Coordinates of C-alpha atoms in Angstrom, one line a residue:
Chain A
X917 CA 53.4 -32.1 3.9
X918 CA 53.4 -34.3 0.6
X919 CA 49.9 -35.4 1.0
X920 CA 48.6 -32.1 1.0
X921 CA 50.6 -30.8 -1.8
X922 CA 49.4 -33.9 -3.9
X923 CA 45.4 -32.7 -2.7
X924 CA 46.5 -29.3 -3.3
X925 CA 47.5 -30.6 -7.1
X926 CA 44.6 -32.8 -7.6
X927 CA 42.2 -30.0 -6.5
X928 CA 43.3 -27.9 -8.7
X929 CA 43.1 -30.1 -11.5
X930 CA 39.9 -31.2 -10.6
X931 CA 38.8 -27.2 -10.4
X932 CA 40.5 -26.5 -13.7
X933 CA 38.6 -29.1 -15.5
X934 CA 35.1 -28.1 -14.1
X935 CA 35.8 -24.4 -14.8
X936 CA 37.2 -25.6 -18.4
X937 CA 34.6 -27.7 -19.3
X938 CA 31.5 -25.0 -17.9
X939 CA 33.7 -22.3 -19.9
X940 CA 34.0 -23.8 -23.1
X941 CA 30.7 -25.5 -23.5
X942 CA 28.8 -22.4 -22.2
X943 CA 26.4 -23.5 -19.1
X944 CA 23.6 -21.5 -20.5
X945 CA 25.4 -20.1 -23.0
X946 CA 23.4 -18.7 -26.4
X947 CA 22.6 -21.7 -28.8
X948 CA 23.2 -25.1 -26.1
X949 CA 20.3 -27.2 -26.2
X950 CA 17.6 -26.0 -23.5
X951 CA 19.2 -22.7 -23.1
X952 CA 16.5 -20.5 -24.7
X953 CA 14.3 -20.0 -21.6
X954 CA 11.7 -17.2 -21.5
X955 CA 12.8 -13.9 -21.0
X956 CA 11.8 -11.8 -18.3
X957 CA 10.5 -8.8 -19.7
X958 CA 7.8 -10.2 -22.7
X959 CA 8.4 -6.4 -24.9
X960 CA 5.3 -5.5 -26.9
X961 CA 2.6 -8.3 -27.6
X962 CA 2.4 -7.1 -31.3
X963 CA 5.2 -6.5 -34.3
X964 CA 5.3 -3.2 -36.0
X965 CA 4.2 -4.9 -38.9
X966 CA 1.3 -6.2 -37.5
X967 CA 0.0 -3.4 -35.4
X968 CA 0.8 -1.1 -38.6
X969 CA -1.4 -3.2 -40.2
X970 CA -4.2 -3.9 -37.4
X971 CA -4.3 0.1 -37.4
X972 CA -4.6 0.7 -40.9
X973 CA -7.5 -1.4 -41.5
X974 CA -9.3 -0.2 -38.4
X975 CA -8.9 3.4 -39.2
X976 CA -9.9 2.9 -42.7
X977 CA -12.8 1.1 -41.2
X978 CA -13.9 4.0 -39.0
X979 CA -13.0 6.8 -42.0
X980 CA -15.3 4.3 -44.1
X981 CA -18.1 4.6 -42.1
X982 CA -17.3 8.5 -41.0
X983 CA -17.9 8.9 -44.9
X984 CA -21.2 8.4 -44.9
X985 CA -21.2 4.6 -46.1
X986 CA -23.8 2.3 -44.9
X987 CA -23.1 0.1 -42.4
X988 CA -23.0 -3.1 -43.1
X989 CA -24.5 -5.0 -40.7
X990 CA -22.1 -5.2 -37.5
X991 CA -19.4 -3.0 -38.7
X992 CA -20.0 -0.2 -35.6
X993 CA -19.4 -3.2 -33.3
X994 CA -16.4 -4.7 -34.8
X995 CA -15.1 -1.1 -35.3
X996 CA -15.5 0.7 -32.1
X997 CA -15.0 -0.1 -28.6
X998 CA -16.5 1.7 -25.0
X999 CA -16.8 5.1 -25.3
X1000 CA -15.6 5.5 -29.1
X1001 CA -18.5 3.0 -30.0
X1002 CA -21.3 5.2 -28.1
X1003 CA -19.8 8.4 -30.4
X1004 CA -19.6 6.3 -33.7
X1005 CA -23.3 5.6 -33.4
X1006 CA -24.5 8.9 -32.9
X1007 CA -21.9 10.1 -35.2
X1008 CA -22.7 7.9 -38.1
X1009 CA -26.4 8.9 -37.6
X1010 CA -25.7 12.9 -37.4
X1011 CA -23.7 12.1 -40.6
X1012 CA -26.2 10.2 -42.1
X1013 CA -28.9 12.8 -41.5
X1014 CA -26.5 15.5 -42.9
X1015 CA -26.0 16.9 -39.8
X1016 CA -22.3 16.4 -39.0
X1017 CA -19.3 16.7 -41.5
X1018 CA -18.5 13.6 -43.5
X1019 CA -14.7 12.4 -43.6
X1020 CA -13.0 11.7 -47.1
X1021 CA -13.5 8.1 -46.7
X1022 CA -9.5 7.3 -46.8
X1023 CA -6.9 7.3 -44.0
X1024 CA -3.7 9.2 -44.0
X1025 CA -0.1 8.5 -42.9
X1026 CA -1.3 6.4 -40.1
X1027 CA 1.7 5.6 -37.5
X1028 CA 1.8 3.5 -34.5
X1029 CA 3.1 5.2 -31.9
X1030 CA 3.6 2.4 -29.5
X1031 CA 1.9 -0.8 -28.7
X1032 CA 1.1 -1.7 -25.0
X1033 CA 3.7 -4.2 -23.3
X1034 CA 3.2 -7.7 -22.3
X1035 CA 1.4 -10.7 -24.0
X1036 CA -2.1 -10.6 -21.7
X1037 CA -5.3 -8.7 -22.4
X1038 CA -6.4 -5.9 -23.1
X1039 CA -4.0 -4.8 -25.5
X1040 CA -3.3 -1.7 -26.8
X1041 CA -2.0 0.5 -30.0
X1042 CA -1.4 3.6 -29.9
X1043 CA -1.6 5.1 -33.4
X1044 CA -1.6 8.8 -35.2
X1045 CA -3.1 9.8 -38.7
X1046 CA -3.4 13.2 -40.5
X1047 CA -6.9 15.0 -40.2
X1048 CA -9.4 15.1 -42.4
X1049 CA -9.6 18.8 -41.8
X1050 CA -6.9 20.5 -40.4
X1051 CA -3.1 20.1 -40.0
X1052 CA -3.2 18.8 -36.7
X1053 CA -2.5 15.0 -36.5
X1054 CA -5.5 12.7 -34.5
X1055 CA -4.4 10.5 -31.9
X1056 CA -6.3 6.8 -31.7
X1057 CA -6.4 4.3 -29.1
X1058 CA -7.2 0.8 -29.8
X1059 CA -7.8 -1.9 -27.5
X1060 CA -8.2 -5.7 -28.0
X1061 CA -9.6 -7.5 -24.9
X1062 CA -9.8 -10.8 -25.8
X1063 CA -7.8 -13.4 -28.1
X1064 CA -10.8 -14.0 -30.3
X1065 CA -11.3 -10.0 -30.4
X1066 CA -10.2 -7.8 -32.9
X1067 CA -8.7 -4.7 -32.2
X1068 CA -11.4 -1.7 -32.2
X1069 CA -11.3 1.8 -31.9
X1070 CA -12.3 3.5 -28.4
X1071 CA -10.7 6.7 -28.4
X1072 CA -9.8 9.6 -31.2
X1073 CA -8.5 12.7 -30.1
X1074 CA -7.2 15.6 -32.4
X1075 CA -3.5 17.4 -31.1
X1076 CA -4.1 20.8 -29.9
X1077 CA -2.3 23.6 -31.3
X1078 CA 1.9 23.7 -30.2
X1079 CA 1.1 20.4 -28.0
X1080 CA 3.5 17.1 -28.7
X1081 CA 3.5 13.7 -27.3
X1082 CA 6.9 12.7 -26.1
X1083 CA 8.7 9.4 -27.6
X1084 CA 7.6 6.0 -26.3
X1085 CA 10.2 2.8 -25.9
X1086 CA 11.1 1.4 -28.4
X1087 CA 8.4 -0.9 -30.9
X1088 CA 10.1 -4.0 -29.5
X1089 CA 10.0 -3.4 -25.8
X1090 CA 6.4 -1.8 -26.1
X1091 CA 5.2 1.0 -23.6
X1092 CA 4.2 -0.3 -19.9
X1093 CA 0.4 0.6 -18.9
X1094 CA 1.0 2.0 -16.3
X1095 CA -2.1 1.2 -13.3
X1096 CA -3.5 3.3 -10.5
X1097 CA -1.0 2.1 -8.5
X1098 CA 2.1 3.2 -10.8
X1099 CA 4.6 5.8 -8.6
X1100 CA 2.4 8.5 -10.6
X1101 CA 2.3 12.5 -9.3
X1102 CA -1.5 11.6 -9.9
X1103 CA -3.5 8.5 -10.7
X1104 CA -5.1 8.1 -13.9
X1105 CA -8.3 8.5 -13.1
X1106 CA -8.1 11.1 -10.5
X1107 CA -6.8 12.9 -13.0
X1108 CA -9.9 13.0 -15.3
X1109 CA -11.9 12.9 -12.4
X1110 CA -10.2 16.2 -11.7
X1111 CA -10.6 17.5 -15.1
X1112 CA -13.7 16.8 -15.2
X1113 CA -14.9 18.8 -12.0
X1114 CA -12.9 21.7 -13.9
X1115 CA -15.1 21.4 -17.0
X1116 CA -18.0 22.4 -14.6
X1117 CA -16.2 24.9 -12.8
X1118 CA -13.0 26.9 -12.9
X1119 CA -11.2 24.7 -9.9
X1120 CA -8.9 26.7 -7.6
X1121 CA -5.1 25.3 -8.1
X1122 CA -6.0 22.0 -10.3
X1123 CA -3.4 19.1 -11.3
X1124 CA -2.9 20.3 -14.9
X1125 CA -2.4 23.4 -16.7
X1126 CA -4.6 25.4 -17.9
X1127 CA -6.1 25.1 -21.7
X1128 CA -8.1 26.3 -24.6
X1129 CA -10.5 23.2 -24.4
X1130 CA -11.7 23.9 -21.1
X1131 CA -11.6 27.4 -21.4
X1132 CA -14.6 26.7 -24.6
X1133 CA -16.3 24.2 -23.0
X1134 CA -17.1 27.3 -20.0
X1135 CA -17.5 30.1 -21.8
X1136 CA -20.0 27.9 -24.4
X1137 CA -22.2 26.6 -21.4
X1138 CA -22.2 30.5 -19.9
X1139 CA -23.2 31.1 -23.4
X1140 CA -25.8 28.8 -23.0
X1141 CA -27.3 29.8 -20.1
X1142 CA -27.6 33.1 -21.0
X1143 CA -29.3 32.0 -24.3
X1144 CA -31.9 29.9 -22.8
X1145 CA -32.3 32.2 -19.3
X1146 CA -36.0 33.0 -20.3
X1147 CA -37.2 29.8 -21.7
X1148 CA -34.9 27.0 -18.9
X1149 CA -32.7 26.4 -16.3
X1150 CA -29.7 25.2 -18.0
X1151 CA -27.0 22.8 -15.7
X1152 CA -24.1 21.0 -16.9
X1153 CA -22.7 17.7 -15.5
X1154 CA -19.7 15.9 -16.1
X1155 CA -18.7 12.0 -15.7
X1156 CA -15.6 10.1 -16.5
X1157 CA -16.3 7.6 -18.8
X1158 CA -14.5 3.9 -17.4
X1159 CA -13.8 2.3 -20.5
X1160 CA -11.1 3.7 -21.7
X1161 CA -8.9 5.1 -18.9
X1162 CA -5.3 4.4 -20.3
X1163 CA -1.7 5.3 -19.1
X1164 CA 1.3 4.7 -21.1
X1165 CA 4.9 5.7 -19.4
X1166 CA 6.4 7.3 -22.2
X1167 CA 10.5 7.3 -22.4
X1168 CA 11.5 10.3 -20.4
X1169 CA 9.3 9.2 -17.8
X1170 CA 6.6 11.2 -18.7
X1171 CA 3.1 9.2 -19.2
X1172 CA 0.4 9.9 -21.4
X1173 CA -2.9 9.5 -19.9
X1174 CA -6.4 8.6 -22.0
X1175 CA -9.5 8.9 -21.2
X1176 CA -13.4 9.6 -21.9
X1177 CA -15.7 12.5 -19.9
X1178 CA -19.4 12.9 -20.8
X1179 CA -20.7 16.2 -20.6
X1180 CA -24.3 16.1 -20.0
X1181 CA -26.4 19.3 -20.7
X1182 CA -30.0 19.4 -19.1
X1183 CA -32.1 22.2 -19.6
X1184 CA -35.1 22.3 -17.8
X1185 CA -37.8 24.1 -19.4
X1186 CA -39.8 26.9 -17.5
X1187 CA -43.5 26.2 -17.1
X1188 CA -45.1 28.0 -20.0
X1189 CA -42.1 27.7 -21.9
X1190 CA -41.4 25.7 -25.4
X1191 CA -38.3 25.3 -27.1
X1192 CA -37.6 24.0 -31.0
X1193 CA -35.4 21.1 -31.5
X1194 CA -32.0 22.2 -33.2
X1195 CA -30.7 19.5 -36.3
X1196 CA -28.7 17.4 -34.3
X1197 CA -31.2 17.1 -31.3
X1198 CA -34.1 16.0 -34.3
X1199 CA -31.3 13.7 -36.1
X1200 CA -31.0 11.7 -32.6
X1201 CA -34.6 12.3 -31.5
X1202 CA -37.1 12.3 -34.6
X1203 CA -40.5 13.2 -34.7
X1204 CA -40.4 15.9 -32.3
X1205 CA -41.5 19.5 -32.9
X1206 CA -41.9 21.2 -30.1
X1207 CA -39.7 20.6 -26.3
X1208 CA -42.2 21.4 -23.5
X1209 CA -40.6 20.1 -20.5
X1210 CA -37.0 19.1 -20.8
X1211 CA -34.1 18.9 -23.0
X1212 CA -30.9 16.5 -22.6
X1213 CA -27.8 16.0 -24.7
X1214 CA -24.7 14.2 -24.0
X1215 CA -21.3 14.9 -25.7
X1216 CA -17.8 12.2 -25.5
X1217 CA -15.3 14.3 -24.8
X1218 CA -11.8 12.4 -25.2
X1219 CA -9.0 13.6 -24.1
X1220 CA -5.3 13.2 -23.7
X1221 CA -2.7 14.2 -21.3
X1222 CA 0.9 14.1 -20.8
X1223 CA 1.4 13.9 -17.0
X1224 CA 5.3 15.1 -15.8
X1225 CA 7.4 12.9 -13.2
X1226 CA 7.5 16.3 -11.3
X1227 CA 4.7 19.7 -12.2
X1228 CA 1.3 19.9 -13.6
X1229 CA -0.1 17.2 -16.0
X1230 CA -1.1 18.7 -19.6
X1231 CA -3.6 18.4 -21.9
X1232 CA -2.0 17.6 -25.7
X1233 CA -5.4 16.3 -27.3
X1234 CA -8.8 16.8 -27.5
X1235 CA -11.9 15.9 -29.3
X1236 CA -15.4 15.9 -28.9
X1237 CA -18.7 14.1 -30.6
X1238 CA -22.2 14.7 -29.8
X1239 CA -23.5 11.2 -28.9
X1240 CA -26.8 11.4 -27.4
X1241 CA -30.2 13.4 -27.0
X1242 CA -33.5 12.7 -25.2
X1243 CA -36.6 15.5 -24.1
X1244 CA -40.0 16.2 -24.7
Chain B
X638 CA 42.6 -53.1 1.7
X639 CA 44.8 -50.5 4.0
X640 CA 43.5 -47.2 4.2
X641 CA 46.3 -45.6 2.6
X642 CA 45.4 -47.3 -0.2
X643 CA 42.3 -46.5 -0.7
X644 CA 41.3 -43.4 -3.3
X645 CA 41.1 -39.9 -1.9
X646 CA 38.2 -38.2 -1.8
X647 CA 39.4 -36.1 -4.3
X648 CA 40.6 -38.7 -6.7
X649 CA 37.0 -40.4 -6.3
X650 CA 35.4 -37.5 -7.1
X651 CA 37.4 -37.0 -10.2
X652 CA 36.0 -40.7 -11.2
X653 CA 32.8 -39.8 -10.4
X654 CA 32.6 -36.7 -12.2
X655 CA 34.6 -37.3 -14.9
X656 CA 33.1 -40.3 -16.2
X657 CA 30.1 -39.4 -16.9
X658 CA 31.0 -35.9 -18.3
X659 CA 33.5 -37.8 -20.4
X660 CA 30.2 -40.3 -21.5
X661 CA 28.2 -37.4 -22.3
X662 CA 30.3 -35.2 -24.1
X663 CA 31.1 -38.3 -26.3
X664 CA 27.5 -38.7 -27.1
X665 CA 26.7 -35.3 -27.6
X666 CA 29.8 -35.4 -30.2
X667 CA 28.8 -38.5 -31.6
X668 CA 24.5 -37.3 -31.9
X669 CA 25.7 -33.8 -33.0
X670 CA 28.4 -34.8 -35.9
X671 CA 30.6 -32.2 -36.8
X672 CA 28.1 -30.1 -38.7
X673 CA 26.3 -29.4 -35.0
X674 CA 22.9 -30.3 -36.7
X675 CA 20.1 -31.4 -34.4
X676 CA 16.6 -32.9 -35.8
X677 CA 13.5 -33.9 -34.2
X678 CA 10.2 -34.8 -35.6
X679 CA 6.9 -36.0 -34.9
X680 CA 3.9 -37.5 -37.2
X681 CA 0.5 -35.5 -36.0
X682 CA -2.7 -37.6 -36.6
X683 CA -5.6 -36.3 -37.8
X684 CA -6.9 -33.7 -38.1
X685 CA -3.4 -32.6 -37.9
X686 CA -3.7 -29.0 -36.0
X687 CA -0.8 -28.5 -34.0
X688 CA 0.3 -25.6 -32.3
X689 CA 4.1 -25.5 -32.1
X690 CA 4.6 -23.8 -28.7
X691 CA 7.0 -21.5 -27.4
X692 CA 8.6 -24.1 -25.0
X693 CA 9.6 -26.1 -28.2
X694 CA 10.7 -22.5 -30.4
X695 CA 12.5 -21.8 -27.4
X696 CA 14.1 -25.6 -27.1
X697 CA 17.3 -23.6 -27.3
X698 CA 18.3 -19.9 -28.0
X699 CA 19.5 -21.0 -31.7
X700 CA 17.1 -19.9 -34.6
X701 CA 14.5 -23.1 -35.5
X702 CA 14.0 -24.1 -38.9
X703 CA 10.2 -25.6 -39.0
X704 CA 9.0 -27.7 -42.2
X705 CA 5.7 -29.3 -42.5
X706 CA 4.2 -31.4 -44.6
X707 CA 0.7 -33.3 -45.4
X708 CA 0.9 -36.7 -44.9
X709 CA -1.1 -37.1 -48.0
X710 CA 0.9 -34.5 -50.2
X711 CA -2.0 -31.4 -49.8
X712 CA -1.2 -28.0 -48.6
X713 CA -0.5 -26.7 -45.1
X714 CA -1.0 -23.8 -43.7
X715 CA 0.8 -22.0 -40.6
X716 CA 0.9 -18.7 -39.1
X717 CA 3.1 -17.1 -36.4
X718 CA 0.8 -16.2 -33.5
X719 CA 2.1 -15.6 -29.9
X720 CA 1.7 -18.7 -27.7
X721 CA -1.1 -17.5 -25.6
X722 CA -2.9 -16.4 -29.0
X723 CA -2.6 -19.9 -30.2
X724 CA -3.3 -21.5 -27.2
X725 CA -6.4 -19.8 -26.7
X726 CA -8.1 -20.0 -30.4
X727 CA -7.7 -23.3 -30.3
X728 CA -9.2 -24.0 -27.3
X729 CA -12.7 -25.9 -28.5
X730 CA -10.7 -27.2 -30.9
X731 CA -9.1 -30.9 -31.0
X732 CA -5.4 -30.2 -31.5
X733 CA -2.1 -31.6 -30.5
X734 CA 0.4 -29.0 -29.2
X735 CA 4.5 -29.8 -29.1
X736 CA 5.1 -28.7 -25.9
X737 CA 8.8 -30.1 -25.7
X738 CA 12.4 -31.0 -27.3
X739 CA 14.0 -34.4 -26.2
X740 CA 17.1 -33.7 -28.0
X741 CA 19.1 -37.2 -27.6
X742 CA 15.7 -39.0 -28.7
X743 CA 15.6 -36.2 -31.2
X744 CA 11.7 -36.3 -30.4
X745 CA 9.0 -33.8 -30.2
X746 CA 7.0 -34.0 -27.0
X747 CA 3.0 -34.3 -28.4
X748 CA 0.2 -33.6 -26.3
X749 CA -3.2 -33.6 -27.7
X750 CA -6.2 -31.7 -26.0
X751 CA -10.0 -29.9 -27.2
X752 CA -12.5 -31.0 -28.9
X753 CA -14.4 -30.1 -31.7
X754 CA -13.7 -28.4 -35.4
X755 CA -11.0 -25.7 -36.3
X756 CA -13.1 -22.4 -36.5
X757 CA -12.8 -21.2 -39.8
X758 CA -12.1 -17.5 -39.1
X759 CA -9.6 -16.7 -36.4
X760 CA -8.5 -13.3 -35.4
X761 CA -6.3 -12.1 -37.9
X762 CA -5.2 -9.3 -35.6
X763 CA -3.3 -12.3 -33.6
X764 CA -1.2 -13.2 -36.2
X765 CA 2.3 -11.7 -36.2
X766 CA 2.9 -12.5 -39.9
X767 CA 0.7 -13.3 -42.9
X768 CA -0.3 -17.0 -43.1
X769 CA 1.7 -19.3 -45.3
X770 CA 0.1 -21.9 -47.4
X771 CA 2.2 -24.3 -49.6
X772 CA 3.1 -28.0 -50.3
X773 CA 5.4 -27.5 -47.4
X774 CA 5.8 -25.0 -44.8
X775 CA 9.0 -23.9 -44.2
X776 CA 9.8 -21.2 -41.4
X777 CA 13.0 -19.8 -40.0
X778 CA 12.1 -19.1 -36.2
X779 CA 14.2 -16.7 -34.3
X780 CA 14.0 -17.2 -30.4
X781 CA 13.5 -13.5 -29.3
X782 CA 11.7 -12.2 -26.0
X783 CA 8.1 -12.9 -27.6
X784 CA 6.4 -16.1 -26.9
X785 CA 6.1 -17.1 -29.8
X786 CA 4.4 -20.2 -31.6
X787 CA 3.5 -21.5 -34.7
X788 CA 0.0 -22.9 -35.6
X789 CA -0.4 -25.2 -38.7
X790 CA -3.1 -26.8 -40.0
X791 CA -3.8 -29.0 -43.0
X792 CA -5.7 -26.9 -46.1
X793 CA -6.0 -23.3 -47.2
X794 CA -7.0 -20.6 -44.2
X795 CA -10.6 -21.0 -44.2
X796 CA -11.2 -24.0 -45.4
X797 CA -9.0 -26.4 -43.4
X798 CA -9.1 -30.5 -43.8
X799 CA -8.8 -33.3 -41.6
X800 CA -4.7 -35.0 -42.0
X801 CA -2.0 -36.6 -40.5
X802 CA 1.1 -33.5 -40.9
X803 CA 4.9 -34.5 -40.6
X804 CA 6.4 -31.7 -38.0
X805 CA 10.5 -31.9 -38.4
X806 CA 12.1 -29.6 -36.4
X807 CA 16.1 -28.1 -36.8
X808 CA 18.9 -27.1 -34.9
X809 CA 22.4 -26.1 -36.6
X810 CA 25.2 -25.2 -34.6
X811 CA 28.9 -26.0 -35.4
X812 CA 29.8 -24.7 -32.3
X813 CA 27.6 -27.8 -30.5
X814 CA 30.1 -30.5 -31.7
X815 CA 33.3 -28.7 -30.6
X816 CA 31.6 -27.8 -27.2
X817 CA 30.9 -31.5 -27.3
X818 CA 34.1 -32.5 -27.5
X819 CA 35.1 -30.4 -25.2
X820 CA 33.2 -31.5 -22.6
X821 CA 34.8 -34.9 -23.3
X822 CA 37.9 -33.7 -23.2
X823 CA 37.2 -32.3 -19.7
X824 CA 35.8 -35.4 -18.2
X825 CA 39.0 -37.5 -19.7
X826 CA 41.1 -34.4 -17.8
X827 CA 39.0 -35.1 -14.7
X828 CA 39.6 -39.0 -15.0
X829 CA 43.5 -38.4 -15.6
X830 CA 43.4 -36.2 -12.2
X831 CA 42.2 -38.5 -10.6
X832 CA 44.4 -41.7 -11.4
X833 CA 47.3 -39.4 -11.1
X834 CA 45.8 -38.4 -7.7
X835 CA 45.2 -41.8 -6.4
X836 CA 49.0 -42.7 -8.0
X837 CA 50.5 -40.0 -5.9
X838 CA 48.5 -41.2 -3.0
X839 CA 50.1 -44.6 -3.2
X840 CA 53.3 -43.8 -3.9
X841 CA 53.2 -41.2 -0.6
X842 CA 52.1 -44.2 1.3
X843 CA 53.0 -47.4 -0.2
X844 CA 56.0 -50.0 0.7
X845 CA 58.8 -51.7 -1.3
X846 CA 58.1 -49.3 -4.8
X847 CA 60.9 -49.4 -6.7
X848 CA 60.4 -45.4 -7.1
X849 CA 60.5 -45.1 -3.9
X850 CA 62.7 -42.4 -2.8
X851 CA 66.1 -44.2 -2.1
X852 CA 67.1 -41.6 1.3
X853 CA 63.6 -43.6 3.2
X854 CA 65.0 -47.2 1.4
X855 CA 65.1 -49.6 4.3
X856 CA 68.2 -50.7 5.4
X857 CA 69.4 -54.4 4.9
X858 CA 71.2 -55.5 8.3
X859 CA 74.5 -56.8 8.4
X860 CA 76.0 -59.7 9.1
X861 CA 76.9 -58.7 12.5
X862 CA 73.4 -58.0 13.2
X863 CA 74.4 -55.0 14.4
X864 CA 72.5 -51.4 12.0
X865 CA 69.2 -52.9 12.3
X866 CA 66.6 -49.9 13.0
X867 CA 64.8 -51.7 15.6

């Protein structure tokens, strides 16, 4: 019995010393040299101040360009990206021609709603600002595609009356950018495709609630078709643009989906008929006094949806901008 | 040596563990001093463009104080960036990376890479805060979730110049000294436990010890020779 008793006592002392040393010196405890390893969740890629500074810079430049100030060279390309650049180029042209309203040149009440989580690229900043007209704020999506490329504006859409955007995780955490493989009720690209189909013609049981924006697009198409029936065959098509399509996970589990849909309106002018170009058409395609064969206009439609974990998606913000025209 | 007089595996383990723990604890306690301060430094040769990477910033979860001075006493610029952005922005530039800290030799691991000059204009959107330019740039960085780095170069923003820079990183935590003392004490306790265990083993098995239990003492034969136990 004695050797076992001796061994038990020594083992207890040994164990106590090891545990004591570990506890007191803190194996991996905060502060111990070598304890500062990386965190599994990298959080947001930008600080709150940094995100606000970037948003103010980009939105101020956007406001200046929309105020009719001449583009000092490459300002458009360094301010806008994706479909935002397509729309901005046309907007600047239309503003310069005096057929589209100017911005005041300043931006007010810039707020950062969230930033994308993780340090990889592309990185996003979702911001909001007061609108030039009306009381509803405008939602902006800024994107940085590479470390050497500054953030650029890729989408702006005005909040619809009565719509709300739910809160996002804390600024330090950043919002998870949800990919198509996420656990979504409907994938972002599928939602936008379905909405694009619904803009062309009402769909049975769409995955989104009806909204005034879609109703207006449909009714205006009907009105245009009727107005030009004697001179031209009118058709309209809708195409989801690949850039941007972004979805952020919100704090309550909902997802905010942002994207752009191009609306193409074609007028096939009937033989012997002719159409007068509109001021907008003339601003984009100067030198055409009469159109005799076909007319095409493109409009960039920027849309923002809230997609709940259960139930139908809801359009919360939308804005459109004439982005191109052609015809002869 | 008889098997019973050899140290048991418990004693051997206590010696084997206790001695290095004691030595390590003493080394750390002496190196840290009562203030628990660790200072590591390095001189980076010209052009003096340095990225203090996340591995160095996160060498401890304690905030690190970084001091950078130009070797020729000119101005130095420091920018806080994400580690990936800092390295990406210097990809085509000759620079040094401080990517680790050796606490006991108090040294910073420096790796030189790249070729070409520092870009005159960097993407300011990747700056976590406004750049800091002074004769001596001092920054306190608290390691957080963000993989932070510091990009440092001699000169002012937009007009870098070639020069060597001295980088000193300091961590202070008074608790470290006491932790080192505790480590040394734990090592000493292990050694004592090993010695005690061995002595108990000797006592339990060895013959002719003065402290032997009287009940087990060898009997002295009487004059008649009777009473012997064999």
